[in-house]
XYZ file of C-alpha atoms in Angstrom:
371
model
C 118.869 105.986 73.670
C 117.304 102.503 73.763
C 119.585 99.614 74.686
C 119.026 95.886 74.725
C 120.991 93.089 76.335
C 120.501 89.536 77.552
C 122.592 86.980 79.439
C 122.893 83.965 77.109
C 124.565 81.788 79.748
C 121.611 82.173 82.107
C 119.196 81.483 79.259
C 121.088 78.306 78.336
C 120.662 77.154 81.922
C 116.919 77.455 81.313
C 117.300 75.186 78.250
C 119.012 72.608 80.458
C 116.247 72.922 83.057
C 113.585 72.409 80.387
C 115.371 69.276 79.170
C 115.272 67.976 82.736
C 111.543 68.696 82.995
C 110.922 66.881 79.688
C 112.640 63.783 81.096
C 110.639 64.042 84.320
C 107.393 64.278 82.355
C 108.432 61.210 80.343
C 108.928 59.376 83.631
C 105.483 60.432 84.861
C 103.903 59.234 81.629
C 105.680 55.894 81.900
C 104.466 55.445 85.479
C 100.861 56.226 84.537
C 101.036 53.775 81.611
C 102.521 51.163 83.940
C 99.635 51.587 86.407
C 97.150 51.391 83.517
C 98.684 48.201 82.101
C 98.938 46.601 85.548
C 95.295 47.215 86.380
C 93.534 43.884 86.865
C 90.384 43.094 84.871
C 88.611 42.104 88.072
C 88.914 45.595 89.470
C 85.520 47.303 89.513
C 85.093 49.820 86.642
C 88.532 48.870 85.334
C 87.637 49.943 81.767
C 86.620 53.393 82.974
C 89.769 53.702 85.087
C 91.966 52.631 82.147
C 90.288 55.227 79.957
C 90.931 57.963 82.502
C 94.530 56.887 82.961
C 95.033 56.947 79.181
C 93.663 60.504 79.085
C 96.069 61.474 81.865
C 98.989 59.914 79.983
C 97.956 61.718 76.792
C 97.849 65.040 78.672
C 101.320 64.414 80.052
C 102.561 63.634 76.536
C 101.029 66.896 75.280
C 102.839 68.766 78.043
C 106.061 67.035 77.007
C 105.612 68.144 73.417
C 104.818 71.720 74.473
C 107.850 71.824 76.746
C 110.014 70.363 73.974
C 108.769 73.032 71.573
C 109.550 75.782 74.077
C 113.022 74.338 74.668
C 113.757 74.115 70.950
C 112.500 77.658 70.336
C 114.661 79.062 73.147
C 117.699 77.100 71.991
C 117.262 78.242 68.378
C 116.767 81.847 69.522
C 119.999 81.728 71.521
C 121.911 80.295 68.563
C 120.552 83.051 66.329
C 121.433 85.655 68.960
C 125.028 84.416 69.086
C 125.297 84.464 65.291
C 123.796 87.949 65.087
C 126.076 89.278 67.810
C 129.104 87.847 66.035
C 127.861 89.348 62.784
C 127.579 92.779 64.405
C 131.008 92.649 66.034
C 132.691 91.336 62.903
C 131.375 90.895 59.370
C 130.576 87.175 59.199
C 128.255 84.864 57.336
C 125.371 83.759 59.580
C 124.125 81.027 57.277
C 121.546 80.578 54.535
C 123.720 82.699 52.255
C 123.132 85.805 54.410
C 126.144 87.974 55.119
C 125.738 90.861 57.547
C 127.883 93.933 56.939
C 128.138 97.116 58.943
C 126.189 99.399 56.627
C 125.442 102.800 58.219
C 121.842 103.904 57.760
C 120.450 100.398 57.320
C 118.304 98.351 59.683
C 121.384 98.059 61.878
C 121.763 101.680 62.944
C 125.305 102.976 63.572
C 126.499 106.263 65.022
C 129.308 108.483 63.732
C 131.974 106.319 65.402
C 130.791 103.239 63.546
C 129.304 101.679 66.692
C 125.814 100.214 66.636
C 123.417 102.465 68.538
C 120.140 100.537 68.065
C 119.304 97.186 66.498
C 116.029 98.589 65.233
C 115.288 102.267 64.888
C 113.165 103.650 67.720
C 110.900 105.268 65.140
C 110.244 101.918 63.485
C 109.499 100.280 66.830
C 107.210 103.120 67.950
C 105.270 102.710 64.701
C 104.713 98.950 65.058
C 104.392 98.790 68.851
C 100.632 99.579 69.019
C 99.956 96.784 66.536
C 102.186 94.211 68.256
C 100.121 94.647 71.403
C 97.142 93.119 69.569
C 98.857 89.732 69.180
C 97.125 88.306 72.223
C 98.774 87.996 75.592
C 102.176 87.383 73.951
C 101.974 90.707 72.135
C 100.876 92.481 75.313
C 103.764 90.884 77.202
C 106.243 91.997 74.519
C 105.014 95.590 74.775
C 105.168 95.422 78.578
C 108.747 94.138 78.508
C 109.730 96.970 76.160
C 108.101 99.478 78.518
C 110.168 98.016 81.353
C 113.282 98.282 79.181
C 112.750 101.954 78.354
C 111.303 103.222 81.670
C 113.639 104.592 84.335
C 111.062 104.117 87.131
C 111.959 107.413 88.775
C 108.329 108.576 88.743
C 105.076 107.117 89.946
C 103.727 107.302 86.401
C 106.232 104.656 85.240
C 105.160 102.299 88.012
C 101.483 102.971 87.271
C 102.012 102.126 83.596
C 103.778 98.901 84.586
C 100.970 97.959 86.984
C 98.363 98.582 84.269
C 100.301 96.491 81.712
C 100.915 93.683 84.214
C 97.220 93.615 85.090
C 96.277 93.180 81.439
C 98.906 90.507 80.796
C 97.933 88.593 83.941
C 94.268 88.440 82.957
C 95.293 87.612 79.401
C 97.159 84.542 80.621
C 94.151 83.561 82.737
C 91.949 83.852 79.652
C 94.223 81.616 77.571
C 94.344 78.956 80.297
C 90.566 79.081 80.753
C 89.895 78.771 77.015
C 92.349 75.913 76.528
C 91.002 74.002 79.538
C 87.429 74.437 78.314
C 88.249 73.341 74.757
C 91.166 70.944 74.382
C 91.069 71.276 70.581
C 92.258 74.901 70.857
C 96.004 75.297 70.323
C 97.396 77.321 73.201
C 99.923 79.240 71.100
C 97.217 80.374 68.663
C 95.075 81.558 71.551
C 98.069 83.277 73.173
C 98.796 85.123 69.923
C 95.145 86.035 69.336
C 94.994 84.004 66.117
C 91.879 81.964 66.882
C 88.645 83.213 65.249
C 86.298 85.251 67.434
C 83.744 82.709 68.690
C 80.740 85.022 68.307
C 81.741 86.186 64.821
C 82.264 82.546 63.892
C 78.750 81.647 65.045
C 77.103 84.568 63.224
C 79.081 84.097 59.991
C 76.664 81.594 58.447
C 73.513 82.847 60.169
C 70.496 83.379 57.920
C 70.361 87.128 58.618
C 70.733 90.286 56.586
C 73.939 92.279 56.794
C 72.174 94.935 58.879
C 70.843 92.338 61.325
C 74.294 90.776 61.632
C 75.793 94.206 62.279
C 73.235 94.872 65.024
C 73.967 91.509 66.662
C 77.694 92.201 66.422
C 77.373 95.629 68.041
C 75.070 94.337 70.795
C 77.443 91.472 71.549
C 80.401 93.866 71.676
C 78.640 96.007 74.299
C 76.975 93.192 76.242
C 80.141 91.093 76.255
C 81.962 93.847 78.147
C 79.079 94.677 80.489
C 78.568 90.970 81.199
C 82.000 90.966 82.790
C 80.619 92.948 85.745
C 78.154 90.192 86.706
C 80.671 87.941 88.485
C 83.125 88.767 91.246
C 86.097 87.719 89.105
C 84.833 89.584 86.060
C 84.063 92.719 88.076
C 87.506 92.553 89.663
C 89.103 92.377 86.213
C 87.033 95.248 84.782
C 87.116 97.575 87.798
C 90.799 96.899 88.434
C 91.658 97.812 84.848
C 89.566 100.990 85.014
C 91.121 101.958 88.358
C 94.662 101.475 87.042
C 93.805 103.569 83.961
C 92.539 106.225 86.340
C 95.814 106.171 88.268
C 97.793 106.596 85.033
C 95.575 109.555 84.058
C 95.907 110.983 87.572
C 99.690 111.225 87.267
C 99.359 113.125 83.985
C 96.857 115.577 85.454
C 98.974 115.993 88.575
C 101.843 117.181 86.389
C 99.524 119.799 84.854
C 98.464 120.863 88.363
C 102.084 121.023 89.540
C 102.931 123.331 86.617
C 100.028 125.576 87.618
C 98.022 124.861 84.463
C 94.926 123.567 86.291
C 93.548 123.691 89.819
C 93.582 120.728 92.212
C 89.842 120.101 91.966
C 90.014 120.370 88.161
C 92.786 117.750 88.135
C 90.585 115.329 90.082
C 87.523 115.960 87.897
C 89.543 115.599 84.668
C 91.017 112.312 85.887
C 87.557 110.849 86.462
C 86.228 112.216 83.162
C 89.205 111.040 81.063
C 89.065 107.560 82.577
C 85.329 107.280 81.892
C 85.714 108.583 78.329
C 88.635 106.208 77.650
C 86.551 103.248 78.798
C 83.496 104.328 76.822
C 85.570 105.055 73.719
C 87.137 101.587 73.824
C 83.720 99.978 74.357
C 82.061 101.759 71.435
C 84.959 101.303 68.999
C 85.229 97.615 69.880
C 81.489 97.134 69.404
C 81.602 99.037 66.107
C 84.423 96.866 64.798
C 82.543 93.726 65.826
C 79.482 95.044 63.980
C 81.529 95.648 60.836
C 83.038 92.158 60.767
C 79.662 90.602 61.604
C 77.969 92.457 58.731
C 80.706 91.274 56.353
C 80.330 87.690 57.604
C 84.006 87.465 58.533
C 85.038 85.386 61.582
C 88.108 87.517 62.191
C 90.614 86.452 64.869
C 91.154 88.608 67.951
C 94.381 90.077 66.564
C 92.565 91.432 63.487
C 89.652 92.796 65.518
C 92.081 94.456 67.920
C 94.190 95.896 65.100
C 91.086 97.355 63.448
C 90.027 98.961 66.733
C 93.505 100.437 67.239
C 93.525 101.759 63.673
C 90.144 103.454 64.086
C 91.148 104.929 67.444
C 94.443 106.261 66.065
C 92.713 107.723 62.994
C 90.071 109.418 65.134
C 92.717 110.878 67.452
C 94.830 112.071 64.505
C 91.893 113.827 62.818
C 90.742 115.308 66.115
C 94.227 116.646 66.939
C 94.562 118.202 63.480
C 91.218 119.983 63.857
C 91.148 120.855 67.581
C 94.683 120.294 68.870
C 93.432 117.584 71.280
C 92.810 113.864 70.935
C 89.279 112.453 71.251
C 89.572 111.641 74.963
C 90.911 115.097 75.854
C 88.342 116.887 73.701
C 85.312 115.013 75.052
C 86.443 115.003 78.699
C 87.373 118.710 78.597
C 83.984 119.508 77.065
C 82.203 117.568 79.813
C 84.277 119.215 82.539
C 83.886 122.698 81.019
C 80.115 122.296 80.794
C 80.067 121.039 84.377
C 82.086 124.004 85.606
C 79.903 126.399 83.610
C 76.784 124.932 85.224
C 78.460 125.223 88.618
C 79.453 128.857 87.975
C 75.954 129.722 86.727
C 74.354 128.027 89.719
C 76.743 129.822 92.091
C 75.983 133.191 90.444
C 72.236 132.487 90.595
C 72.423 131.552 94.270
C 74.454 134.677 94.964
C 71.804 136.812 93.257
C 69.059 135.086 95.238
C 70.843 135.589 98.573
C 71.652 139.203 97.711
C 68.004 139.821 96.841
C 66.814 138.110 100.006
C 69.228 140.098 102.138
C 68.120 143.324 100.450
C 64.472 142.409 101.002
C 64.822 141.414 104.642
C 67.136 144.389 105.281
C 64.549 146.786 103.830
C 61.759 145.257 105.912
C 63.883 145.444 109.024
C 64.666 149.101 108.356
C 60.970 149.880 107.885
C 60.138 148.599 111.355
C 63.201 150.151 112.998
């Protein structure tokens, strides 16, 4: 059963630390402004230096405001946590006219003894979890933290899943930092939540093209944008690392099938490679298809909407495929590829056996004739 707990005292220490950092940043800003104001007019390029110092002071002030927002959000969250905890332990009013009562069967889920078993039903969370992961790097981090909460880490598969999630979150953070540094007008929290419009869809929105032409450009960009990532060392590291970690996750699943005697060792290896390749190709094509659809409609959808649409299509395809064949799309396609490969191998082996048998019969007959 899922459980959740935090240590409010430790979190409040973080609030205090953030307050200290805000004061330190204010001191840095004051020092920079002091240097700027003290700069003599006779100093060479003094106007340019003052301008640069003002930019530095403005950046420090922005950091102050961001830190202050983070501190306020954490402080408010802790206050709400305390109120909610008190409301759960004893029926109390938590403000705004809201009174929480222990109502079995409601959002607060209670067991037969009247004790709360889960704050939110696991079924509800499992239903929304795939969609939360589309809210940029923050959504991915939330899903990763929940995976850590629920995993017991007694198997290699749990650690592989964590490594894969951490890899994605790490590169997601790098992407947010890169975007915000390249365009200071971008709000970091919007980028971190995937709320900023897709730059390519935004550029094609008002293009003087037909819907079909826009769709083609959207699909091409969806494919080329991914393949372009392999051109640089950093991009290739990101792409190949993600594929490799997906392969490791698939390998653990196939190893379990091998351990139960359901497949052979060589089949487990081949299926791992095939499933990883199909997963990557499936994600590439669905993503490009979604981009084509939004491009054709002339909608500059944010990343969270594009991602949610891709997840929805993938889930629908898997659901239909499982209803018809008993396997999801990845399993069906990879098994078909592997089965065809093994059939070709078996046919080639049988053909070679027939050839060698015929050759042996021929040479044996000739040898006997001269004996």
